[in-house]
mmCIF file with all atom_site columns, C-alpha atoms in Angstrom:
data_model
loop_
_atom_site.group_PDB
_atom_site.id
_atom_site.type_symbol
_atom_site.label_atom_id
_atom_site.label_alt_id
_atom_site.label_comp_id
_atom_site.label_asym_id
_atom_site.label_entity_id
_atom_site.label_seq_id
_atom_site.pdbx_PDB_ins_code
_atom_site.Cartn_x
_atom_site.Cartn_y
_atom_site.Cartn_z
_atom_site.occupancy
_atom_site.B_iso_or_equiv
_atom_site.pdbx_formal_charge
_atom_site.auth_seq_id
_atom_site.auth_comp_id
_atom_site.auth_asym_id
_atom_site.auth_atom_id
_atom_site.pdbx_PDB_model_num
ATOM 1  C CA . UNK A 1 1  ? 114.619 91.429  110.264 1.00 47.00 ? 1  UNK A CA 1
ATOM 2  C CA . UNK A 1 2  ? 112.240 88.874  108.402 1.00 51.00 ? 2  UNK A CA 1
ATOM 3  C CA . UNK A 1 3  ? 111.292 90.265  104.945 1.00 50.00 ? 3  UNK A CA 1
ATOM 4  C CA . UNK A 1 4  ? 107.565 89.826  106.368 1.00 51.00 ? 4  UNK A CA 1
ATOM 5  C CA . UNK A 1 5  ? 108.177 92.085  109.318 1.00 54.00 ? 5  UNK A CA 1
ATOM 6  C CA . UNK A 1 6  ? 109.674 94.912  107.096 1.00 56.00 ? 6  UNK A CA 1
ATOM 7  C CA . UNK A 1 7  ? 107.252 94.822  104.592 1.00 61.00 ? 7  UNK A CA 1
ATOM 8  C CA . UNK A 1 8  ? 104.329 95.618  107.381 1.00 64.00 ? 8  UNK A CA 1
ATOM 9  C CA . UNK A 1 9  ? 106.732 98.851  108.210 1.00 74.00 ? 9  UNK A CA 1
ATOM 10 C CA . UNK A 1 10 ? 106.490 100.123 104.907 1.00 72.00 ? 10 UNK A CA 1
ATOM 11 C CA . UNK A 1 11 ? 105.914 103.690 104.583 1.00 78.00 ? 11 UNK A CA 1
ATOM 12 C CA . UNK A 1 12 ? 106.748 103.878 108.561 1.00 82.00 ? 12 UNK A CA 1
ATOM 13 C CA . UNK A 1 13 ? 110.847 103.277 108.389 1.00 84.00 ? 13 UNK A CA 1
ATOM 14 C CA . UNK A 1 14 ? 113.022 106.004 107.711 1.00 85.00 ? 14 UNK A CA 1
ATOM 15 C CA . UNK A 1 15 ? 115.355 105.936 104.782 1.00 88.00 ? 15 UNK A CA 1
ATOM 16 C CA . UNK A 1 16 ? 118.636 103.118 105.446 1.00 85.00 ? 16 UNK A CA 1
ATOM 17 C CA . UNK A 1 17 ? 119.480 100.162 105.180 1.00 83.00 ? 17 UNK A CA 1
ATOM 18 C CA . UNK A 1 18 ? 119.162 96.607  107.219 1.00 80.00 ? 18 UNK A CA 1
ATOM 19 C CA . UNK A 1 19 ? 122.645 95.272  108.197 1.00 78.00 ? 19 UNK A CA 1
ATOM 20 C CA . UNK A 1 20 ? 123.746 92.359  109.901 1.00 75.00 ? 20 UNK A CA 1
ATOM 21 C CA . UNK A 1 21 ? 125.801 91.631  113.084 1.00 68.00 ? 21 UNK A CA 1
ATOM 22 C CA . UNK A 1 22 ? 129.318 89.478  113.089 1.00 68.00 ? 22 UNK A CA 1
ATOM 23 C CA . UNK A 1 23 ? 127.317 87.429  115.243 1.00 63.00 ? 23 UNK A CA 1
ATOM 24 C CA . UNK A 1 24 ? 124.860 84.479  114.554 1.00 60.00 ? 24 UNK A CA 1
ATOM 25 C CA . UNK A 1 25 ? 123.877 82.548  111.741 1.00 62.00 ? 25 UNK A CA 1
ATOM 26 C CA . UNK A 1 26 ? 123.977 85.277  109.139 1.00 57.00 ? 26 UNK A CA 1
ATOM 27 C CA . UNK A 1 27 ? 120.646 84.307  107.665 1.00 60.00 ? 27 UNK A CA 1
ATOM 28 C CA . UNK A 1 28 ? 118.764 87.297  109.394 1.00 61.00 ? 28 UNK A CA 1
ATOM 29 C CA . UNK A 1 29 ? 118.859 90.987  109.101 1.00 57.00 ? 29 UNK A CA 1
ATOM 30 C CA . UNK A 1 30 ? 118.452 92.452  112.795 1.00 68.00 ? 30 UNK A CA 1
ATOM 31 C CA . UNK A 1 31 ? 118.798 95.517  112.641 1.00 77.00 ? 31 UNK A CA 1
ATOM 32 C CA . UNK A 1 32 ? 117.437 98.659  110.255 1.00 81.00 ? 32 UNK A CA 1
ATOM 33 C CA . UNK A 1 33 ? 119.651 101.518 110.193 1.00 81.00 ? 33 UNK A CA 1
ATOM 34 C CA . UNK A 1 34 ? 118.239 104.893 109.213 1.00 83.00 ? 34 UNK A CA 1
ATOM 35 C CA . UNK A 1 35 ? 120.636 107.346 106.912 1.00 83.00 ? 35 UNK A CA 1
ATOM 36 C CA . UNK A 1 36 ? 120.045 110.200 109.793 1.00 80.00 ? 36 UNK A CA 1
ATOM 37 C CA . UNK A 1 37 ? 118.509 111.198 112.955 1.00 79.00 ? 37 UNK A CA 1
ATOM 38 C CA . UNK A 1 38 ? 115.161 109.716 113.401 1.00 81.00 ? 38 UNK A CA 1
ATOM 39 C CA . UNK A 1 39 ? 111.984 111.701 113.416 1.00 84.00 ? 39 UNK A CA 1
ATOM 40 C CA . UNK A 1 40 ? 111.010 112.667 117.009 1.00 81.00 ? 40 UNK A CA 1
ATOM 41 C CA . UNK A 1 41 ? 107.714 110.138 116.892 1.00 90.00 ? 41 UNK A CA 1
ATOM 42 C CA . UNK A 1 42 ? 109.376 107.591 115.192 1.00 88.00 ? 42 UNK A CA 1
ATOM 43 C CA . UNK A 1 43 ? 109.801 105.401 118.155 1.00 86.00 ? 43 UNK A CA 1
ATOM 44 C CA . UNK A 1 44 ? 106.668 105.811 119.325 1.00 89.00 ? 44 UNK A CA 1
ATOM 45 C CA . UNK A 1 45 ? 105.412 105.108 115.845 1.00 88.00 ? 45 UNK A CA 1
ATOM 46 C CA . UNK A 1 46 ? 107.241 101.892 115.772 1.00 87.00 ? 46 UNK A CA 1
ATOM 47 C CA . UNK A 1 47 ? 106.393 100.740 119.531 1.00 88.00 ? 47 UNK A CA 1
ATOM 48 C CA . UNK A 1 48 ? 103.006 101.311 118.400 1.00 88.00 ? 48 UNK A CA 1
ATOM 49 C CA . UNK A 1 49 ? 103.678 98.407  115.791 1.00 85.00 ? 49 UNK A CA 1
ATOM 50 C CA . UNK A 1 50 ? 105.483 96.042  117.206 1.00 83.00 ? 50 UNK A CA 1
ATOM 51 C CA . UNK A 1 51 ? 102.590 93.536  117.701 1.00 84.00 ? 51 UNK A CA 1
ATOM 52 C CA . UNK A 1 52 ? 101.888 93.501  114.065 1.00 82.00 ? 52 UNK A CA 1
ATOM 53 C CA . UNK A 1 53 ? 105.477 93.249  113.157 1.00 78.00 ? 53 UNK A CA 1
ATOM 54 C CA . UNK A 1 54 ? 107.318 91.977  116.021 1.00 78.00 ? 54 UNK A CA 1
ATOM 55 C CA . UNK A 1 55 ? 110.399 94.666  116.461 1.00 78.00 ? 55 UNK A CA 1
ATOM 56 C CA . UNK A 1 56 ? 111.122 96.512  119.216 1.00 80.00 ? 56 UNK A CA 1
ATOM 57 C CA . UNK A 1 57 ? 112.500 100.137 118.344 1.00 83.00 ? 57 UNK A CA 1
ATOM 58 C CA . UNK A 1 58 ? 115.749 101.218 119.480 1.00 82.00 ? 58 UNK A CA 1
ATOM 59 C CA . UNK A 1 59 ? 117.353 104.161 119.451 1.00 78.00 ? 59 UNK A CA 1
ATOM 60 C CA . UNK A 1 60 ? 121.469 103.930 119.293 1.00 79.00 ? 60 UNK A CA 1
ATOM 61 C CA . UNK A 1 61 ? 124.374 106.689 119.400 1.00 77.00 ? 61 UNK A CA 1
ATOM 62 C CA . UNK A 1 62 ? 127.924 105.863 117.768 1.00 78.00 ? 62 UNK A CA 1
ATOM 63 C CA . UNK A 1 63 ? 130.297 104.261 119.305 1.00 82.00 ? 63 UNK A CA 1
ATOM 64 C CA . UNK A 1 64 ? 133.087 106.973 118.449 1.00 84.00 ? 64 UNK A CA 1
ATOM 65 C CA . UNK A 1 65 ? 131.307 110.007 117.179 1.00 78.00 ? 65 UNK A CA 1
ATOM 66 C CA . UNK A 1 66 ? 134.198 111.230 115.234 1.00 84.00 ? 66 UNK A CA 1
ATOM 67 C CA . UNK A 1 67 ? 134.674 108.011 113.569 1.00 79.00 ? 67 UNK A CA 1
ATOM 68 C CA . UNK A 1 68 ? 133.113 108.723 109.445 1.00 74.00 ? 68 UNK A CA 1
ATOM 69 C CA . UNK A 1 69 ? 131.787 105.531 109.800 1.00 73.00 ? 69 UNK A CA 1
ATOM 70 C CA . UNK A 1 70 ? 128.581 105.284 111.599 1.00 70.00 ? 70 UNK A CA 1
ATOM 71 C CA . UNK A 1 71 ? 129.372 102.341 114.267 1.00 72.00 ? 71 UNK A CA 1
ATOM 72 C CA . UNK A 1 72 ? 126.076 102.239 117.082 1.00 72.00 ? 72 UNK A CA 1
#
């Protein structure tokens, strides 16, 4: 995720953090993962915005659910 793109979703992303995949050239920031569930109208919120910003909202479950460390 581009600095730019995150700073025109401020005040419309959840509390997290942006991580990073094992894959690629490391220089980007795909992915924003909230601390908990998402709001209900969060994706639609962020559909909405994804001309402006250029993301496409996702919406991911964990890999092992009773693994502590949340793995989409």
């Amino acid at each position: 995720m581009h600095p730019e793109s995150r700073s025109s979703l401020d005040g419309l992303l959840p509390p997290g953090q942006m991580v990073t995949s094992d894959e690629g050239d490391g220089d980007r920031q795909p992915l924003w993962l909230s601390d908990g569930p998402a709001e209900p109208d969060l994706w639609t919120r962020m559909h909405t915005e994804h001309a402006r910003s250029g993301l496409w909202p996702l919406l991911l479950d964990a890999l092992d659910p009773n693994d502590g460390e949340f793995r989409p």
